[in-house]
Amino acid sequence: MNRSTGLATAGGFLALLLWSTTVALARSLSESVGAVTAATAVYGLGGILTLSRLATSPSSRQSIRTLPGAYLLVCGTLFVAYTVFLFPAIGLATTRQQVIEVGLLNYLWPTLTLLLTVGILHKRASPWLIPGTLLALTGISRILIPAGESSILSLATNLLRNPLAYGFATLAAVSWALYSTLTRKWAGGQPGGAILVFTPATAVIMLLVGCLVDEPGNWNMRAGIEVAVLGTATVLAYGLWDHAMRKGNVVLVVAGSYLTPMFSTIISCGYLGIRPDPQLWWGCLVLMAGSFISWRSVRD
């Protein structure tokens, strides 16, 4: 691995650490101002930061002009879709315990990304990819089955209690897996990505969605701080991840993401004051193990 690839890969790992704070901060902020308003504020701040960079960086503007149209259109749509699905999923969770479940369901994206790298990027995979994927799905199923129960019927019943939240979280995972894979396919050889454009575009879309919903909008000092922290962290994480997907070791970075569910759960439990059932931790560990096995089965 050369120095350029190593730096891009390290940036991808930092992005994962920053993203580990998303569920906790997004939920707390959503409880105060509403999920759509929260997303609009976070990406609005992010949009200001990215447009400022775009306005002062001729090289960034030139880089965007050279990007393939397919990347701008398809990956831009997937980027926006991820937020459109994730923030409402977090906001629609009826309890903070369910927030953890929704957040972990979203973390199926690393396993899905590895599957897509085989199908779309033609990476080589051993037969272990299949059991690794099944193990990750088993971990998610374990998380979503109510404590003290173990049947598929119990899983289905729990999902039907809040199908929108769980459905949106699943769609968020699929959207981000596709975004990560197609970014590598269409913009892997480019000097820069289009995060500087995608971020303000997301803010505009969420603002339009916000016109259709009625939310509490109870702004206070804590909400303002959460917007500042999450908005800045989000922009930095997206930029680092986009660079890692284009220039870094994709398989290694995606492999590192198998630790993110644990980090996210620990941060969420601490910040939101949740006492999770032991079953959730077991499910989280199984999900991580499945992701790890999936990674080991794929070669860059």
mmCIF file of C-alpha atoms in Angstrom:
data_model
loop_
_atom_site.group_PDB
_atom_site.id
_atom_site.type_symbol
_atom_site.label_atom_id
_atom_site.label_comp_id
_atom_site.label_asym_id
_atom_site.label_seq_id
_atom_site.Cartn_x
_atom_site.Cartn_y
_atom_site.Cartn_z
ATOM 1 C CA MET A 1 0.000 0.000 0.000
ATOM 2 C CA ASN A 2 1.566 3.333 -1.068
ATOM 3 C CA ARG A 3 1.454 6.524 1.034
ATOM 4 C CA SER A 4 -1.469 8.072 -0.869
ATOM 5 C CA THR A 5 -3.578 4.941 -0.516
ATOM 6 C CA GLY A 6 -2.621 4.629 3.150
ATOM 7 C CA LEU A 7 -3.691 8.186 3.961
ATOM 8 C CA ALA A 8 -6.999 7.732 2.148
ATOM 9 C CA THR A 9 -7.595 4.485 4.023
ATOM 10 C CA ALA A 10 -6.793 6.118 7.386
ATOM 11 C CA GLY A 11 -9.263 8.867 6.536
ATOM 12 C CA GLY A 12 -11.913 6.218 5.971
ATOM 13 C CA PHE A 13 -11.338 4.865 9.488
ATOM 14 C CA LEU A 14 -11.670 8.362 10.968
ATOM 15 C CA ALA A 15 -14.950 8.776 9.079
ATOM 16 C CA LEU A 16 -16.257 5.619 10.757
ATOM 17 C CA LEU A 17 -15.416 6.992 14.210
ATOM 18 C CA LEU A 18 -17.200 10.253 13.445
ATOM 19 C CA TRP A 19 -20.260 8.400 12.159
ATOM 20 C CA SER A 20 -20.470 6.449 15.403
ATOM 21 C CA THR A 21 -21.921 9.604 16.992
ATOM 22 C CA THR A 22 -24.691 10.040 14.416
ATOM 23 C CA VAL A 23 -27.468 7.921 15.943
ATOM 24 C CA ALA A 24 -27.083 9.379 19.439
ATOM 25 C CA LEU A 25 -26.919 13.015 18.357
ATOM 26 C CA ALA A 26 -29.583 12.666 15.656
ATOM 27 C CA ARG A 27 -32.038 11.083 18.107
ATOM 28 C CA SER A 28 -31.478 13.687 20.813
ATOM 29 C CA LEU A 29 -31.830 16.486 18.279
ATOM 30 C CA SER A 30 -34.925 14.883 16.708
ATOM 31 C CA GLU A 31 -36.647 14.724 20.091
ATOM 32 C CA SER A 32 -36.239 18.495 20.397
ATOM 33 C CA VAL A 33 -36.916 19.794 16.897
ATOM 34 C CA GLY A 34 -38.152 16.814 14.841
ATOM 35 C CA ALA A 35 -36.284 14.404 12.565
ATOM 36 C CA VAL A 36 -36.708 16.316 9.298
ATOM 37 C CA THR A 37 -35.881 19.652 10.925
ATOM 38 C CA ALA A 38 -32.814 18.039 12.501
ATOM 39 C CA ALA A 39 -31.605 16.727 9.145
ATOM 40 C CA THR A 40 -32.266 20.095 7.490
ATOM 41 C CA ALA A 41 -30.275 21.949 10.153
ATOM 42 C CA VAL A 42 -27.370 19.484 10.140
ATOM 43 C CA TYR A 43 -27.046 19.434 6.362
ATOM 44 C CA GLY A 44 -27.779 23.151 6.144
ATOM 45 C CA LEU A 45 -24.714 23.820 8.276
ATOM 46 C CA GLY A 46 -22.803 21.232 6.299
ATOM 47 C CA GLY A 47 -23.921 22.896 3.079
ATOM 48 C CA ILE A 48 -22.632 26.274 4.249
ATOM 49 C CA LEU A 49 -19.259 24.724 5.061
ATOM 50 C CA THR A 50 -18.982 22.868 1.760
ATOM 51 C CA LEU A 51 -20.155 25.791 -0.386
ATOM 52 C CA SER A 52 -17.619 28.023 1.368
ATOM 53 C CA ARG A 53 -14.927 25.545 0.424
ATOM 54 C CA LEU A 54 -16.249 25.373 -3.129
ATOM 55 C CA ALA A 55 -16.272 29.170 -3.449
ATOM 56 C CA THR A 56 -12.653 29.505 -2.333
ATOM 57 C CA SER A 57 -11.185 26.493 -4.128
ATOM 58 C CA PRO A 58 -10.901 26.709 -7.936
ATOM 59 C CA SER A 59 -9.391 23.217 -7.996
ATOM 60 C CA SER A 60 -12.492 21.788 -6.280
ATOM 61 C CA ARG A 61 -14.768 23.433 -8.837
ATOM 62 C CA GLN A 62 -12.634 22.134 -11.676
ATOM 63 C CA SER A 63 -12.604 18.650 -10.155
ATOM 64 C CA ILE A 64 -16.398 18.533 -10.012
ATOM 65 C CA ARG A 65 -16.653 19.562 -13.669
ATOM 66 C CA THR A 66 -14.612 16.516 -14.682
ATOM 67 C CA LEU A 67 -16.710 13.976 -12.768
ATOM 68 C CA PRO A 68 -18.782 11.472 -14.781
ATOM 69 C CA GLY A 69 -22.450 12.334 -15.193
ATOM 70 C CA ALA A 70 -23.481 8.897 -13.946
ATOM 71 C CA TYR A 71 -21.634 9.485 -10.674
ATOM 72 C CA LEU A 72 -23.159 12.924 -10.150
ATOM 73 C CA LEU A 73 -26.707 11.786 -10.897
ATOM 74 C CA VAL A 74 -26.877 8.299 -9.414
ATOM 75 C CA CYS A 75 -24.490 8.699 -6.481
ATOM 76 C CA GLY A 76 -25.933 12.130 -5.731
ATOM 77 C CA THR A 77 -29.409 10.615 -5.549
ATOM 78 C CA LEU A 78 -28.191 7.797 -3.304
ATOM 79 C CA PHE A 79 -26.396 10.283 -1.035
ATOM 80 C CA VAL A 80 -29.596 12.277 -0.544
ATOM 81 C CA ALA A 81 -31.670 9.108 -0.172
ATOM 82 C CA TYR A 82 -29.486 7.899 2.689
ATOM 83 C CA THR A 83 -30.348 10.957 4.772
ATOM 84 C CA VAL A 84 -33.992 10.964 3.692
ATOM 85 C CA PHE A 85 -34.278 7.420 5.055
ATOM 86 C CA LEU A 86 -31.933 7.487 8.072
ATOM 87 C CA PHE A 87 -33.089 10.571 9.969
ATOM 88 C CA PRO A 88 -36.822 9.704 9.786
ATOM 89 C CA ALA A 89 -35.982 6.126 10.819
ATOM 90 C CA ILE A 90 -34.262 7.461 13.944
ATOM 91 C CA GLY A 91 -37.044 9.949 14.605
ATOM 92 C CA LEU A 92 -39.851 7.414 14.097
ATOM 93 C CA ALA A 93 -38.436 4.997 16.675
ATOM 94 C CA THR A 94 -41.001 4.952 19.476
ATOM 95 C CA THR A 95 -38.474 4.356 22.274
ATOM 96 C CA ARG A 96 -34.781 4.979 22.760
ATOM 97 C CA GLN A 97 -34.254 1.212 22.911
ATOM 98 C CA GLN A 98 -35.785 1.004 19.442
ATOM 99 C CA VAL A 99 -33.378 3.734 18.324
ATOM 100 C CA ILE A 100 -30.504 1.336 19.028
ATOM 101 C CA GLU A 101 -32.223 -1.376 16.981
ATOM 102 C CA VAL A 102 -32.801 0.998 14.065
ATOM 103 C CA GLY A 103 -29.200 2.194 14.232
ATOM 104 C CA LEU A 104 -27.832 -1.343 14.161
ATOM 105 C CA LEU A 105 -30.124 -2.297 11.280
ATOM 106 C CA ASN A 106 -28.571 0.575 9.340
ATOM 107 C CA TYR A 107 -25.172 -1.017 10.000
ATOM 108 C CA LEU A 108 -25.939 -3.813 7.598
ATOM 109 C CA TRP A 109 -24.386 -1.543 4.981
ATOM 110 C CA PRO A 110 -20.797 -2.834 5.420
ATOM 111 C CA THR A 111 -21.873 -6.401 4.642
ATOM 112 C CA LEU A 112 -24.029 -5.201 1.753
ATOM 113 C CA THR A 113 -21.110 -3.147 0.428
ATOM 114 C CA LEU A 114 -18.844 -6.197 0.406
ATOM 115 C CA LEU A 115 -21.479 -8.147 -1.510
ATOM 116 C CA LEU A 116 -21.751 -5.319 -4.023
ATOM 117 C CA THR A 117 -17.978 -5.047 -4.464
ATOM 118 C CA VAL A 118 -18.070 -8.643 -5.674
ATOM 119 C CA GLY A 119 -21.035 -8.122 -7.978
ATOM 120 C CA ILE A 120 -20.213 -4.633 -9.290
ATOM 121 C CA LEU A 121 -16.463 -4.162 -8.809
ATOM 122 C CA HIS A 122 -15.702 -7.838 -9.540
ATOM 123 C CA LYS A 123 -13.648 -8.395 -6.396
ATOM 124 C CA ARG A 124 -12.678 -12.000 -5.715
ATOM 125 C CA ALA A 125 -14.521 -13.760 -2.897
ATOM 126 C CA SER A 126 -14.155 -17.126 -1.206
ATOM 127 C CA PRO A 127 -17.141 -19.304 -0.232
ATOM 128 C CA TRP A 128 -16.923 -17.809 3.275
ATOM 129 C CA LEU A 129 -18.750 -14.714 2.026
ATOM 130 C CA ILE A 130 -22.069 -16.562 2.207
ATOM 131 C CA PRO A 131 -21.853 -17.766 5.841
ATOM 132 C CA GLY A 132 -20.428 -14.371 6.834
ATOM 133 C CA THR A 133 -23.420 -12.610 5.334
ATOM 134 C CA LEU A 134 -25.857 -15.052 6.926
ATOM 135 C CA LEU A 135 -24.167 -14.572 10.300
ATOM 136 C CA ALA A 136 -24.515 -10.782 10.018
ATOM 137 C CA LEU A 137 -28.215 -11.196 9.198
ATOM 138 C CA THR A 138 -28.579 -13.542 12.166
ATOM 139 C CA GLY A 139 -27.086 -10.871 14.421
ATOM 140 C CA ILE A 140 -29.577 -8.294 13.176
ATOM 141 C CA SER A 141 -32.433 -10.770 13.658
ATOM 142 C CA ARG A 142 -31.268 -11.430 17.219
ATOM 143 C CA ILE A 143 -31.279 -7.699 17.924
ATOM 144 C CA LEU A 144 -34.790 -7.226 16.549
ATOM 145 C CA ILE A 145 -36.391 -10.150 18.409
ATOM 146 C CA PRO A 146 -37.856 -8.984 21.758
ATOM 147 C CA ALA A 147 -35.978 -10.076 24.886
ATOM 148 C CA GLY A 148 -36.970 -13.503 26.144
ATOM 149 C CA GLU A 149 -38.294 -14.655 22.765
ATOM 150 C CA SER A 150 -36.623 -16.444 19.900
ATOM 151 C CA SER A 151 -39.086 -17.245 17.119
ATOM 152 C CA ILE A 152 -39.358 -15.842 13.612
ATOM 153 C CA LEU A 153 -42.937 -14.889 14.492
ATOM 154 C CA SER A 154 -41.627 -12.710 17.326
ATOM 155 C CA LEU A 155 -39.256 -11.026 14.871
ATOM 156 C CA ALA A 156 -42.071 -10.344 12.406
ATOM 157 C CA THR A 157 -44.336 -9.049 15.166
ATOM 158 C CA ASN A 158 -41.678 -6.618 16.375
ATOM 159 C CA LEU A 159 -41.021 -5.332 12.856
ATOM 160 C CA LEU A 160 -44.736 -4.798 12.261
ATOM 161 C CA ARG A 161 -44.984 -2.640 15.385
ATOM 162 C CA ASN A 162 -43.026 0.064 13.575
ATOM 163 C CA PRO A 163 -42.558 -0.938 9.925
ATOM 164 C CA LEU A 164 -41.658 2.568 8.743
ATOM 165 C CA ALA A 165 -38.733 2.987 11.137
ATOM 166 C CA TYR A 166 -37.276 -0.448 10.384
ATOM 167 C CA GLY A 167 -38.037 -0.157 6.677
ATOM 168 C CA PHE A 168 -36.365 3.238 6.369
ATOM 169 C CA ALA A 169 -33.297 1.977 8.257
ATOM 170 C CA THR A 170 -32.996 -0.935 5.820
ATOM 171 C CA LEU A 171 -33.333 1.373 2.823
ATOM 172 C CA ALA A 172 -30.669 3.640 4.330
ATOM 173 C CA ALA A 173 -28.288 0.669 4.556
ATOM 174 C CA VAL A 174 -28.951 -0.305 0.938
ATOM 175 C CA SER A 175 -28.559 3.298 -0.255
ATOM 176 C CA TRP A 176 -25.187 3.766 1.422
ATOM 177 C CA ALA A 177 -23.856 0.407 0.256
ATOM 178 C CA LEU A 178 -24.759 1.300 -3.328
ATOM 179 C CA TYR A 179 -23.314 4.791 -2.957
ATOM 180 C CA SER A 180 -19.986 3.495 -1.662
ATOM 181 C CA THR A 181 -19.650 0.869 -4.369
ATOM 182 C CA LEU A 182 -20.709 3.039 -7.304
ATOM 183 C CA THR A 183 -18.466 5.877 -6.117
ATOM 184 C CA ARG A 184 -15.511 3.541 -6.534
ATOM 185 C CA LYS A 185 -16.773 2.340 -9.913
ATOM 186 C CA TRP A 186 -17.441 5.728 -11.505
ATOM 187 C CA ALA A 187 -15.153 8.145 -9.647
ATOM 188 C CA GLY A 188 -12.319 5.932 -8.448
ATOM 189 C CA GLY A 189 -9.805 7.541 -10.762
ATOM 190 C CA GLN A 190 -10.911 11.120 -10.156
ATOM 191 C CA PRO A 191 -8.919 13.634 -8.065
ATOM 192 C CA GLY A 192 -12.009 14.630 -6.069
ATOM 193 C CA GLY A 193 -15.629 13.759 -5.412
ATOM 194 C CA ALA A 194 -18.819 15.814 -5.257
ATOM 195 C CA ILE A 195 -19.517 15.873 -1.515
ATOM 196 C CA LEU A 196 -19.265 19.671 -1.740
ATOM 197 C CA VAL A 197 -22.354 19.593 -3.962
ATOM 198 C CA PHE A 198 -24.214 16.604 -2.519
ATOM 199 C CA THR A 199 -24.335 18.065 1.004
ATOM 200 C CA PRO A 200 -26.172 21.335 0.199
ATOM 201 C CA ALA A 201 -28.416 19.419 -2.215
ATOM 202 C CA THR A 202 -29.441 17.192 0.696
ATOM 203 C CA ALA A 203 -30.242 20.268 2.802
ATOM 204 C CA VAL A 204 -32.502 21.636 0.053
ATOM 205 C CA ILE A 205 -34.364 18.331 -0.329
ATOM 206 C CA MET A 206 -34.866 18.002 3.429
ATOM 207 C CA LEU A 207 -36.096 21.614 3.568
ATOM 208 C CA LEU A 208 -38.718 20.778 0.935
ATOM 209 C CA VAL A 209 -39.732 17.649 2.845
ATOM 210 C CA GLY A 210 -39.981 19.773 5.984
ATOM 211 C CA CYS A 211 -42.673 21.885 4.327
ATOM 212 C CA LEU A 212 -44.903 18.794 4.293
ATOM 213 C CA VAL A 213 -44.575 17.785 7.951
ATOM 214 C CA ASP A 214 -45.386 19.421 11.270
ATOM 215 C CA GLU A 215 -42.618 19.095 13.862
ATOM 216 C CA PRO A 216 -42.092 20.523 17.380
ATOM 217 C CA GLY A 217 -39.174 22.833 16.621
ATOM 218 C CA ASN A 218 -38.247 23.305 20.288
ATOM 219 C CA TRP A 219 -34.840 24.904 19.849
ATOM 220 C CA ASN A 220 -32.534 25.327 22.829
ATOM 221 C CA MET A 221 -28.820 25.617 23.574
ATOM 222 C CA ARG A 222 -28.290 21.849 23.589
ATOM 223 C CA ALA A 223 -29.985 21.455 20.202
ATOM 224 C CA GLY A 224 -27.797 24.200 18.760
ATOM 225 C CA ILE A 225 -24.631 22.539 20.024
ATOM 226 C CA GLU A 226 -25.760 19.172 18.637
ATOM 227 C CA VAL A 227 -26.344 20.734 15.215
ATOM 228 C CA ALA A 228 -22.890 22.324 15.282
ATOM 229 C CA VAL A 229 -21.146 19.102 16.310
ATOM 230 C CA LEU A 230 -23.111 16.758 14.056
ATOM 231 C CA GLY A 231 -23.040 19.109 11.066
ATOM 232 C CA THR A 232 -19.272 19.538 11.220
ATOM 233 C CA ALA A 233 -18.603 15.852 11.923
ATOM 234 C CA THR A 234 -20.921 14.784 9.105
ATOM 235 C CA VAL A 235 -19.229 16.937 6.472
ATOM 236 C CA LEU A 236 -15.772 15.824 7.579
ATOM 237 C CA ALA A 237 -16.797 12.155 7.665
ATOM 238 C CA TYR A 238 -18.432 12.264 4.232
ATOM 239 C CA GLY A 239 -15.395 13.913 2.694
ATOM 240 C CA LEU A 240 -13.006 11.396 4.238
ATOM 241 C CA TRP A 241 -15.210 8.450 3.253
ATOM 242 C CA ASP A 242 -15.648 9.636 -0.312
ATOM 243 C CA HIS A 243 -11.865 9.995 -0.649
ATOM 244 C CA ALA A 244 -11.334 6.547 0.878
ATOM 245 C CA MET A 245 -13.792 4.976 -1.569
ATOM 246 C CA ARG A 246 -11.995 6.587 -4.514
ATOM 247 C CA LYS A 247 -8.354 6.338 -3.458
ATOM 248 C CA GLY A 248 -8.066 4.010 -0.464
ATOM 249 C CA ASN A 249 -8.163 0.277 0.151
ATOM 250 C CA VAL A 250 -11.930 -0.243 -0.134
ATOM 251 C CA VAL A 251 -11.996 -3.762 1.281
ATOM 252 C CA LEU A 252 -9.854 -2.797 4.294
ATOM 253 C CA VAL A 253 -11.890 0.330 5.084
ATOM 254 C CA VAL A 254 -15.186 -1.507 4.781
ATOM 255 C CA ALA A 255 -13.725 -4.209 7.013
ATOM 256 C CA GLY A 256 -12.938 -1.600 9.656
ATOM 257 C CA SER A 257 -16.573 -0.610 9.621
ATOM 258 C CA TYR A 258 -17.465 -3.882 11.343
ATOM 259 C CA LEU A 259 -16.448 -2.191 14.613
ATOM 260 C CA THR A 260 -18.783 0.768 14.046
ATOM 261 C CA PRO A 261 -21.951 -0.936 15.359
ATOM 262 C CA MET A 262 -20.265 -1.501 18.710
ATOM 263 C CA PHE A 263 -18.884 2.048 18.908
ATOM 264 C CA SER A 264 -22.243 3.509 17.884
ATOM 265 C CA THR A 265 -24.126 1.403 20.431
ATOM 266 C CA ILE A 266 -21.772 2.351 23.270
ATOM 267 C CA ILE A 267 -21.999 6.061 22.426
ATOM 268 C CA SER A 268 -25.782 5.930 21.989
ATOM 269 C CA CYS A 269 -26.348 4.092 25.263
ATOM 270 C CA GLY A 270 -24.150 6.557 27.138
ATOM 271 C CA TYR A 271 -25.512 9.724 25.541
ATOM 272 C CA LEU A 272 -29.177 8.704 25.548
ATOM 273 C CA GLY A 273 -29.116 6.979 28.936
ATOM 274 C CA ILE A 274 -30.148 3.546 27.655
ATOM 275 C CA ARG A 275 -29.643 0.272 29.528
ATOM 276 C CA PRO A 276 -29.678 -2.297 26.712
ATOM 277 C CA ASP A 277 -30.681 -5.901 27.188
ATOM 278 C CA PRO A 278 -27.776 -8.422 27.003
ATOM 279 C CA GLN A 279 -29.463 -9.855 23.908
ATOM 280 C CA LEU A 280 -28.682 -6.634 22.051
ATOM 281 C CA TRP A 281 -24.970 -6.941 22.831
ATOM 282 C CA TRP A 282 -24.931 -10.555 21.653
ATOM 283 C CA GLY A 283 -26.686 -9.557 18.443
ATOM 284 C CA CYS A 284 -24.220 -6.713 17.947
ATOM 285 C CA LEU A 285 -21.252 -9.069 18.401
ATOM 286 C CA VAL A 286 -22.729 -11.592 15.954
ATOM 287 C CA LEU A 287 -23.299 -8.800 13.416
ATOM 288 C CA MET A 288 -19.678 -7.719 13.795
ATOM 289 C CA ALA A 289 -18.431 -11.302 13.482
ATOM 290 C CA GLY A 290 -20.445 -11.794 10.307
ATOM 291 C CA SER A 291 -19.067 -8.571 8.829
ATOM 292 C CA PHE A 292 -15.528 -9.630 9.743
ATOM 293 C CA ILE A 293 -15.914 -13.046 8.091
ATOM 294 C CA SER A 294 -17.387 -11.371 5.008
ATOM 295 C CA TRP A 295 -14.373 -9.053 4.833
ATOM 296 C CA ARG A 296 -11.915 -11.938 5.144
ATOM 297 C CA SER A 297 -13.616 -13.644 2.232
ATOM 298 C CA VAL A 298 -13.090 -10.733 -0.192
ATOM 299 C CA ARG A 299 -9.765 -9.756 -1.740
ATOM 300 C CA ASP A 300 -8.981 -6.260 -3.027
#
